[in-house]
Each structure stands twice: as structure tokens, then as C-alpha cells.
Amino acid sequence: MKIVGQPLMLLAAALVASPVLAMFEKGSPVKQLTPSNFDRVLSMGLQPTFVAFYAPWCGHCKNLETKYEQAARRTAGVAQFYAVNCDEDSNRALCGRFNVQGFPTIKVFTEKRTKRGSRKSVDYQGERTARAMGRFARSALPNLSKKLNSDGLEAFVTGTKTPKAVLLTEREKRSDLWKGISAQFANQVDFAHISRPGRALLERMGIVKLPAIVGYSKAEEPEHFEVYDEEIKHQPLAKFVKRISSGKTKTAGGTRKDVASAKVEVKEVVGQEDLERLCIDEDNRSEIPVVCIFGVMALEPGFQESRDEHAQALEVLQSVASNQRMRSRYAERDPADDRSSTADKDEGGDEDEERRSKNALEPPFRVLWANALGEAGKQLCTILGLSDDLPAVVAVSPRKKAAAPYVGSFDSADVLEWAEACYRGHGMRRIASELRIGARPRAHDEL
């Protein structure tokens, strides 16, 4: 009996000590929390943080395990998923701290704070499916990225000594990925975004494609920055932001170019040849801008006063051309601004990469000028119904054969805002007659 009983006792002991009841084991995307690491982990970022309080003998907990792990994988970069084993003696005080009375209990910690400074939590009451938990995680994402315009970038970078990360994009809405990264490193890096950045800003930063992400390690050196050059996915982007937060940048980081080098030339239209080449080239439709902005102003080269007034007006038009928000000719999904899950697999990766490589930025409108004292300017005023109050500005859409005159003060900011609205089709009306003008010798050729 002793010989038979001893193996049976050993087997029973082995079964009791076996990990058959263990949950969220090594390699799981769900990490275990204990009293020794709980507060430290919760203070590391502000992403929505799920914590499942469970007991391994609980049947409902075992049913939750797979779905909870799936939710963790699907929301990588957006939310954090953890678990606490309340059956462990060392964890029971932690479970009592959060008034856990049944298993499993899922609490979601948000970016909001209690009076004591710890993160507030809410009981998750939704469906216990991966899809439902992922949807809740995205809805709970805080928007910690500050919205800037192109002119506000330097003030943002130099405003505090904290490292900065800035997203330049064509889209207005922020993606889950950018919100998630902003929340993950909220205590280490300040985040901002610029929607449709100005052409001058992009050119002096050497950026030719959007979306682009720029990192600043040192606020006192805004002229030194690093442009993120890897695939826009959570893991490589997190490594980039972490390096920025530590003050380390690649030696090949960008350097801001002189603003003067970014000034855009505003070309003169003196005849039909110029008009077709610069605005309405039907033989090469891919080069036709969406909108042409014409500034009609008087220039008498023989008079200094006229030259000075013309130079001032031309400077306004140059400012409009330089600060327009660049767009891509190719409509594509923007990885940094897509609302889809960051964990979804890319489909047609090679095709997407090819299209992304073509996603060069182009100005949405071209700014030109014509002399009101010449035939080109006179005919433009007649065809487009412009007033005699100079300088006059008009937007023309060569593709839609529509136009809109500008009404307001001749101020670069006001004209730019109006031009952006014309680009979106606001106020544009069909042109009654064909846009054709006569020719005359160029004014500067006569001098």
C-alpha cells in the first residue's frame, strides 16, 4: 500500500502545483500587475489602460482570456491591457483597494486624475468581446496633440524645454495611432499637429511628402530637428519618439533652411502663351493647377512710385503663394490619419508603398499676376468682370471653367483664406466666355 500510495500522493501534489489553471502566461500580450509595479505602470502614460481582476479557477475568467488577449493585440499602440490575479495572497490587498467583489472585474483607467493625483478608473460594462473592448479603447483615447498652424510651430517648439513631436498632415482628424502615441509618451514629449501645412514651411524643412513627423530633442535649438523616415506603424514610431524624449537624435537630422529660400515666384502673364503654359494647358492636364489666382495691378516701370506700389502688391501675392497648404495629387489612405485599427494588417502593401512613394506634395493653386495697363490685364478684367479698384484679385478654376473675384482688403492672410475657400469650390461661378487674351511684348523686355 505504501508503494502504491506514494506515487498517487505525488501525482496529486503535482496536479495541485501544475500550471493548468494559469492565465496570461509568458508571451501573452496581457502583462501581470502586482502591488510592486501597479502604480509605476499606471503612471507611465495616459493611454486607456484595461486591468482585468481575475481568479484562475473562475470559468468566466477563462472564457474572457482569449478575447481579452485578442483585444490587446488589436489595439497595440492605442491601449494597454493588464491583469491582476486576485487568487494570489500578495495581490489580495490590491484587489481590495479597487473593491473587486466578483470575477472577472475589468476596470479602465483614463487620463483623468483623482484629487490624490492617481488615474481615475471606470468599470467596463460593455460586451466582453475583442471588438467591443477595442471600440471602447478607441473611444476613450485622449486627444493630447495640440493643433497648430504653420506660423505657430517655432513658438510651440521653444515654449517649454520638453522634447517635441509634430505631425504634418493633409487631414483634419487625428488618427488612433497618433492619439495613442501622444498618450503613451504624454509625460515625456509634447505633441502637436499641423493640418495642411504651408508651402514655405515644408520647403524650408525639406519635406516633400505627407504625412511627415518631425522630432525636436532640444527646445533651445528649433533649427535642428529629425524627420521620421520609417514606416508609420506603432513599433518603429514609438522607438523614434522614445529616442527624441531621451535627447538622442540621428546625426543626419534635418536643419531648417533660410526662410528667404522658400519664397515662391509669382510669374507674370502677358499673353495667351503664358496663360496656357501656366494655367490652362489642355495638352498636359496633370500640370494644370486646381485654381489659378490672378493679381491684376498697375505697373509703370518708368515711375518709382509705381514700382514701389507694385513691389508691395507683389509681396502680398508671394506670401499667399508661399503659405498655401500643400496637397497630394494622389488620393490615398494616410497611415497617420486613418481611423482604422492600428493592428489591422495592411492589404496590397506593395501597391500602397508605390502610391505612397508618388505622394509628392503640390501647391493646390498657382499665383500669377498681370499688368492692368497691358492688354493681358485689361482683357482679364473684362472677361472676369473685375472692378477698376486695383490691385484686383480673381480665382480661376481652369478644369471647371469657373471663377470668383476677391472682395476685401488686400491683405495676405485674408487673400490666402479666400483662396483656400476657392480651392474647395466656395463662391466659384461658371465663366460665360472662353479665357483667351491677346499678346504684347513683356514690360521688362522693353526696358
XYZ file of C-alpha atoms in Angstrom:
447
model
C 0.000 0.000 0.000
C 2.765 2.335 0.839
C 4.406 1.646 -2.504
C 1.146 2.204 -4.354
C 0.009 5.186 -2.292
C 3.206 7.168 -2.552
C 3.009 7.657 -6.364
C -0.664 8.612 -6.048
C 0.171 11.243 -3.470
C 2.964 12.587 -5.629
C 0.620 12.746 -8.634
C -1.998 14.626 -6.616
C 0.624 17.076 -5.439
C 1.838 17.548 -8.999
C -1.679 18.284 -10.211
C -2.183 20.865 -7.487
C 1.121 22.532 -8.344
C 0.638 22.319 -12.123
C 0.071 25.476 -14.147
C -3.117 24.132 -15.715
C -5.107 26.954 -14.106
C -2.614 29.669 -15.007
C -3.809 32.557 -17.167
C -1.997 35.224 -19.238
C 1.255 33.293 -19.205
C 4.647 34.381 -20.504
C 4.396 35.587 -24.104
C 0.853 36.871 -23.698
C 0.180 40.470 -24.828
C -1.513 40.894 -21.433
C 1.017 41.537 -18.679
C 0.543 40.751 -14.995
C 0.444 43.506 -12.397
C 1.336 43.212 -8.710
C 1.424 45.704 -5.824
C 5.110 46.312 -6.547
C 4.607 47.538 -10.127
C 0.957 48.607 -10.328
C 1.300 52.344 -9.608
C 4.520 52.662 -11.599
C 2.989 51.066 -14.711
C -0.186 53.154 -14.458
C 1.862 56.357 -14.245
C 3.957 55.694 -17.351
C 1.448 57.039 -19.883
C -2.125 58.112 -20.446
C -3.375 55.513 -22.912
C -6.655 53.827 -21.928
C -5.449 51.056 -19.625
C -7.556 47.933 -19.103
C -6.962 45.915 -15.947
C -8.759 42.591 -15.516
C -9.001 41.396 -11.934
C -9.450 37.611 -12.113
C -9.139 34.269 -10.376
C -7.697 31.386 -12.435
C -10.323 28.912 -11.159
C -13.161 31.180 -12.421
C -14.893 29.803 -15.533
C -15.968 33.253 -16.753
C -12.353 34.404 -16.419
C -11.130 31.511 -18.582
C -13.770 32.397 -21.182
C -12.539 36.006 -21.175
C -8.836 35.181 -21.570
C -8.680 34.638 -25.332
C -10.915 37.605 -26.190
C -9.009 39.855 -23.788
C -5.711 38.880 -25.430
C -7.195 39.482 -28.893
C -8.294 42.963 -27.829
C -4.770 43.668 -26.561
C -3.243 42.670 -29.908
C -5.769 44.607 -31.978
C -5.270 47.823 -30.032
C -1.477 47.718 -29.828
C -0.301 51.320 -29.716
C -3.736 52.564 -28.723
C -4.409 50.979 -25.328
C -2.718 48.857 -22.667
C -4.108 45.581 -21.297
C -3.071 44.159 -17.925
C -4.341 41.593 -15.431
C -4.202 41.029 -11.669
C -4.504 37.533 -10.182
C -6.643 38.072 -7.087
C -6.106 34.451 -6.030
C -2.510 35.288 -5.134
C -2.155 36.173 -1.451
C 0.217 39.041 -2.308
C -2.379 40.609 -4.643
C -5.458 40.441 -2.419
C -4.881 43.866 -0.862
C -4.583 45.344 -4.370
C -7.867 43.739 -5.417
C -9.488 45.032 -2.230
C -8.178 48.531 -2.942
C -10.365 48.578 -6.062
C -13.338 46.946 -4.339
C -13.281 43.839 -6.527
C -16.257 41.727 -5.482
C -16.627 39.334 -8.415
C -14.566 37.786 -11.198
C -13.700 38.902 -13.710
C -13.873 42.630 -12.974
C -12.499 44.883 -15.718
C -11.548 48.445 -14.914
C -10.378 51.026 -17.464
C -8.019 53.731 -16.282
C -8.354 57.020 -18.179
C -6.215 60.155 -18.452
C -8.303 61.897 -15.779
C -6.904 62.269 -12.282
C -8.234 61.860 -8.762
C -7.635 64.501 -6.099
C -4.635 62.484 -4.958
C -3.153 62.567 -8.457
C -3.709 58.932 -9.407
C -5.548 57.977 -12.589
C -9.301 57.587 -12.394
C -10.893 54.289 -13.392
C -14.311 53.251 -14.636
C -15.880 49.795 -14.593
C -16.052 48.331 -18.077
C -19.682 47.343 -18.596
C -19.616 46.571 -22.326
C -19.629 43.287 -24.167
C -16.668 41.096 -23.353
C -15.596 40.640 -26.970
C -12.376 41.772 -28.613
C -14.278 44.066 -30.983
C -16.304 45.743 -28.227
C -13.313 46.264 -25.958
C -11.267 47.638 -28.856
C -14.067 50.045 -29.766
C -14.276 51.226 -26.157
C -10.486 51.709 -26.033
C -10.503 53.959 -29.104
C -13.437 55.971 -27.810
C -11.524 56.576 -24.567
C -8.364 57.855 -26.290
C -7.479 61.366 -25.095
C -6.575 63.978 -27.688
C -3.299 65.314 -26.292
C -1.900 66.686 -29.549
C -2.068 70.464 -29.843
C -3.416 71.914 -33.087
C -1.050 74.448 -34.684
C -0.846 76.492 -37.851
C 2.378 76.815 -39.812
C 3.293 80.102 -38.154
C 2.925 78.666 -34.655
C 5.480 75.854 -34.937
C 8.552 77.683 -33.632
C 6.702 79.146 -30.644
C 5.481 75.653 -29.765
C 8.966 74.145 -30.032
C 10.619 76.833 -27.913
C 7.737 77.279 -25.443
C 8.991 74.671 -22.955
C 12.150 72.593 -22.562
C 10.246 69.352 -23.138
C 11.129 67.476 -26.373
C 8.534 67.842 -29.120
C 6.993 65.653 -31.826
C 4.941 67.272 -34.597
C 2.755 65.640 -37.243
C 2.376 67.429 -40.594
C -0.601 66.071 -42.500
C -3.244 66.776 -45.106
C -6.063 65.546 -42.878
C -8.024 67.408 -40.219
C -8.848 64.467 -37.945
C -6.206 62.769 -35.839
C -5.731 59.032 -36.113
C -5.905 56.494 -33.331
C -2.198 55.855 -33.896
C -1.202 59.499 -33.315
C -3.546 59.821 -30.346
C -2.148 56.599 -28.922
C 1.490 57.645 -29.311
C 0.663 61.047 -27.800
C -0.924 59.345 -24.800
C 1.832 56.756 -24.444
C 4.569 59.406 -24.152
C 2.422 62.148 -22.628
C 4.732 62.569 -19.636
C 7.888 62.748 -21.743
C 7.133 64.581 -25.006
C 4.818 67.407 -26.088
C 2.813 66.580 -29.219
C 1.271 68.815 -31.885
C -0.128 68.556 -35.397
C -0.422 70.897 -38.367
C -3.156 70.194 -40.897
C -2.291 71.216 -44.465
C 0.984 72.959 -43.600
C 2.090 75.969 -45.631
C 4.348 75.527 -48.618
C 7.044 77.785 -47.190
C 7.258 75.693 -44.010
C 7.558 72.417 -45.926
C 10.191 73.749 -48.286
C 12.420 75.167 -45.602
C 12.176 71.872 -43.703
C 12.933 69.877 -46.835
C 9.701 67.865 -46.599
C 8.287 66.658 -49.921
C 5.672 64.099 -48.824
C 2.890 63.974 -46.275
C 2.266 62.734 -43.684
C 5.583 63.686 -42.081
C 6.625 63.521 -38.430
C 9.308 65.793 -37.039
C 11.086 65.412 -33.710
C 12.792 68.152 -31.677
C 15.039 66.950 -28.857
C 16.154 70.392 -27.700
C 13.696 73.273 -27.440
C 16.521 75.815 -27.436
C 17.604 74.633 -30.903
C 14.464 74.754 -33.087
C 16.598 74.869 -36.215
C 17.749 71.299 -35.525
C 15.217 68.530 -35.952
C 14.872 64.975 -37.154
C 12.342 63.858 -39.753
C 10.944 60.383 -39.114
C 11.850 58.229 -42.124
C 10.419 54.792 -41.335
C 7.049 53.128 -41.900
C 4.237 54.805 -39.977
C 3.387 51.990 -37.609
C 3.345 51.883 -33.834
C 6.535 49.987 -33.029
C 9.052 51.969 -35.129
C 7.286 55.250 -34.367
C 7.420 54.525 -30.630
C 11.174 53.907 -30.897
C 11.584 57.238 -32.691
C 9.618 59.169 -30.066
C 11.463 57.408 -27.256
C 14.793 58.451 -28.769
C 13.559 62.023 -29.119
C 12.446 62.009 -25.487
C 15.911 60.908 -24.372
C 17.577 63.792 -26.209
C 19.233 61.499 -28.754
C 18.833 62.213 -32.462
C 20.467 60.842 -35.542
C 23.426 62.862 -36.767
C 21.673 63.117 -40.132
C 18.809 65.122 -38.681
C 17.338 67.998 -40.636
C 18.269 71.610 -40.389
C 15.824 74.402 -41.079
C 16.579 76.279 -44.265
C 16.582 80.039 -44.631
C 13.031 81.325 -44.932
C 14.011 83.521 -47.869
C 14.903 80.427 -49.907
C 11.296 79.273 -49.692
C 9.787 82.343 -51.342
C 7.686 81.339 -54.327
C 7.970 83.175 -57.611
C 4.795 84.857 -58.843
C 5.036 84.831 -62.625
C 3.654 87.446 -64.983
C 1.066 86.628 -67.641
C 1.346 88.842 -70.711
C -0.375 86.762 -73.383
C -2.200 83.584 -74.316
C 1.021 81.572 -74.449
C 1.753 82.379 -70.789
C -1.845 81.725 -69.811
C -1.871 78.274 -71.383
C 1.585 77.306 -70.109
C 0.979 78.430 -66.526
C -2.738 77.826 -66.044
C -4.804 76.134 -68.759
C -2.519 73.694 -70.587
C -5.036 71.243 -72.063
C -2.214 69.164 -73.609
C -0.809 68.350 -70.195
C -3.741 68.232 -67.795
C -1.653 66.720 -64.996
C 0.198 70.035 -64.754
C -2.941 72.161 -64.548
C -3.350 73.616 -61.049
C -6.725 73.239 -59.398
C -7.044 77.019 -59.099
C -5.106 79.943 -60.589
C -5.021 83.141 -58.547
C -4.543 86.224 -60.713
C -3.455 89.516 -59.243
C -4.136 92.385 -61.638
C -2.160 95.515 -60.730
C -0.771 98.572 -62.449
C 2.927 98.875 -63.211
C 4.554 101.799 -64.980
C 8.270 100.903 -64.964
C 9.300 104.493 -65.656
C 7.926 105.771 -62.315
C 9.499 104.911 -58.983
C 6.228 105.298 -57.094
C 4.550 102.790 -59.408
C 7.436 100.351 -58.992
C 7.220 100.639 -55.178
C 3.458 100.059 -55.130
C 3.858 97.112 -57.472
C 6.583 95.603 -55.259
C 4.312 95.836 -52.205
C 1.412 94.200 -54.043
C 3.703 91.500 -55.419
C 4.927 90.772 -51.883
C 1.328 90.090 -50.801
C 0.876 87.645 -53.674
C 4.204 85.968 -52.887
C 3.090 85.495 -49.287
C -0.137 83.864 -50.474
C 1.790 81.543 -52.800
C 4.370 80.637 -50.155
C 1.907 79.908 -47.341
C -0.689 77.867 -49.200
C -1.322 74.442 -47.714
C 0.256 71.739 -49.831
C -1.843 68.829 -51.104
C -1.064 65.491 -52.666
C -2.195 64.790 -56.200
C -2.824 61.172 -55.222
C -5.814 60.409 -53.012
C -4.713 57.668 -50.661
C -5.159 56.436 -47.127
C -2.940 58.433 -44.793
C -1.419 55.965 -42.291
C -1.049 58.669 -39.635
C -4.623 59.860 -40.083
C -6.568 56.687 -40.769
C -9.349 55.830 -38.328
C -8.871 52.098 -38.806
C -7.275 49.862 -36.188
C -3.526 50.159 -35.891
C -3.300 46.413 -35.613
C -5.131 45.649 -38.842
C -2.941 44.015 -41.439
C -2.075 46.092 -44.491
C -3.569 44.815 -47.718
C -1.799 45.338 -51.008
C 1.323 46.554 -49.232
C 3.457 46.831 -52.373
C 0.788 48.840 -54.161
C 0.308 51.129 -51.151
C 4.057 51.667 -50.914
C 4.268 52.517 -54.607
C 1.438 55.038 -54.319
C 2.966 56.470 -51.143
C 6.264 56.994 -52.958
C 4.370 59.064 -55.544
C 2.671 61.127 -52.875
C 4.721 64.219 -53.649
C 3.203 67.449 -52.424
C 1.986 70.063 -54.842
C 0.509 73.535 -54.389
C -3.288 73.496 -54.812
C -3.251 76.837 -56.577
C -0.810 78.844 -58.671
C -0.437 82.571 -58.122
C 0.157 84.798 -61.172
C -0.041 88.483 -61.968
C -0.904 90.663 -64.947
C -0.300 94.327 -65.619
C -3.590 96.234 -65.619
C -2.058 98.710 -68.084
C -1.304 95.957 -70.612
C -3.611 94.035 -72.909
C -3.485 90.879 -70.784
C -4.599 92.688 -67.639
C -7.292 94.667 -69.430
C -8.758 91.580 -71.080
C -8.690 89.582 -67.836
C -10.633 92.392 -66.149
C -13.182 92.385 -68.951
C -13.611 88.600 -69.255
C -13.765 88.021 -65.491
C -15.757 91.126 -64.611
C -13.164 92.712 -62.311
C -13.612 96.192 -60.877
C -11.325 99.132 -61.596
C -10.221 99.160 -57.969
C -6.615 97.942 -58.127
C -4.983 95.701 -57.233
C -7.745 93.242 -58.124
C -7.603 89.513 -57.431
C -9.571 86.705 -59.033
C -9.536 82.909 -58.710
C -9.952 80.804 -61.846
C -10.547 77.055 -61.997
C -9.354 76.016 -65.496
C -10.735 72.499 -65.100
C -14.221 73.597 -64.089
C -14.139 76.791 -66.186
C -15.274 78.801 -63.182
C -14.070 81.943 -61.426
C -14.573 84.058 -58.306
C -13.424 87.667 -57.760
C -11.935 88.595 -54.394
C -13.773 91.192 -52.314
C -11.953 92.536 -49.272
C -8.772 94.193 -48.081
C -5.596 93.400 -49.995
C -4.030 91.566 -47.057
C -2.058 88.341 -47.487
C -3.865 86.489 -44.670
C -7.313 87.474 -45.950
C -6.453 86.663 -49.564
C -4.983 83.306 -48.532
C -8.104 82.357 -46.564
C -10.271 83.303 -49.555
C -8.018 81.355 -51.959
C -8.262 78.244 -49.770
C -12.054 78.570 -49.860
C -11.975 78.881 -53.662
C -9.881 75.727 -53.809
C -12.738 73.959 -52.017
C -15.174 75.386 -54.590
C -16.768 78.096 -52.444
C -18.066 81.062 -54.438
C -16.901 79.775 -57.825
C -19.202 80.555 -60.791
C -19.083 79.418 -64.406
C -17.245 81.712 -66.838
C -19.518 82.885 -69.644
C -16.793 83.320 -72.285
C -13.601 81.454 -73.130
C -10.484 82.571 -71.275
C -8.356 83.922 -74.119
C -6.219 87.045 -74.104
C -4.114 88.872 -76.665
C -0.372 89.224 -76.551
C 2.049 92.087 -76.180
C 5.823 92.341 -75.534
C 6.870 91.880 -71.913
C 7.351 95.113 -69.987
C 10.845 94.203 -68.786
C 11.890 93.359 -72.360
C 11.171 96.970 -73.341
C 13.500 98.435 -70.718
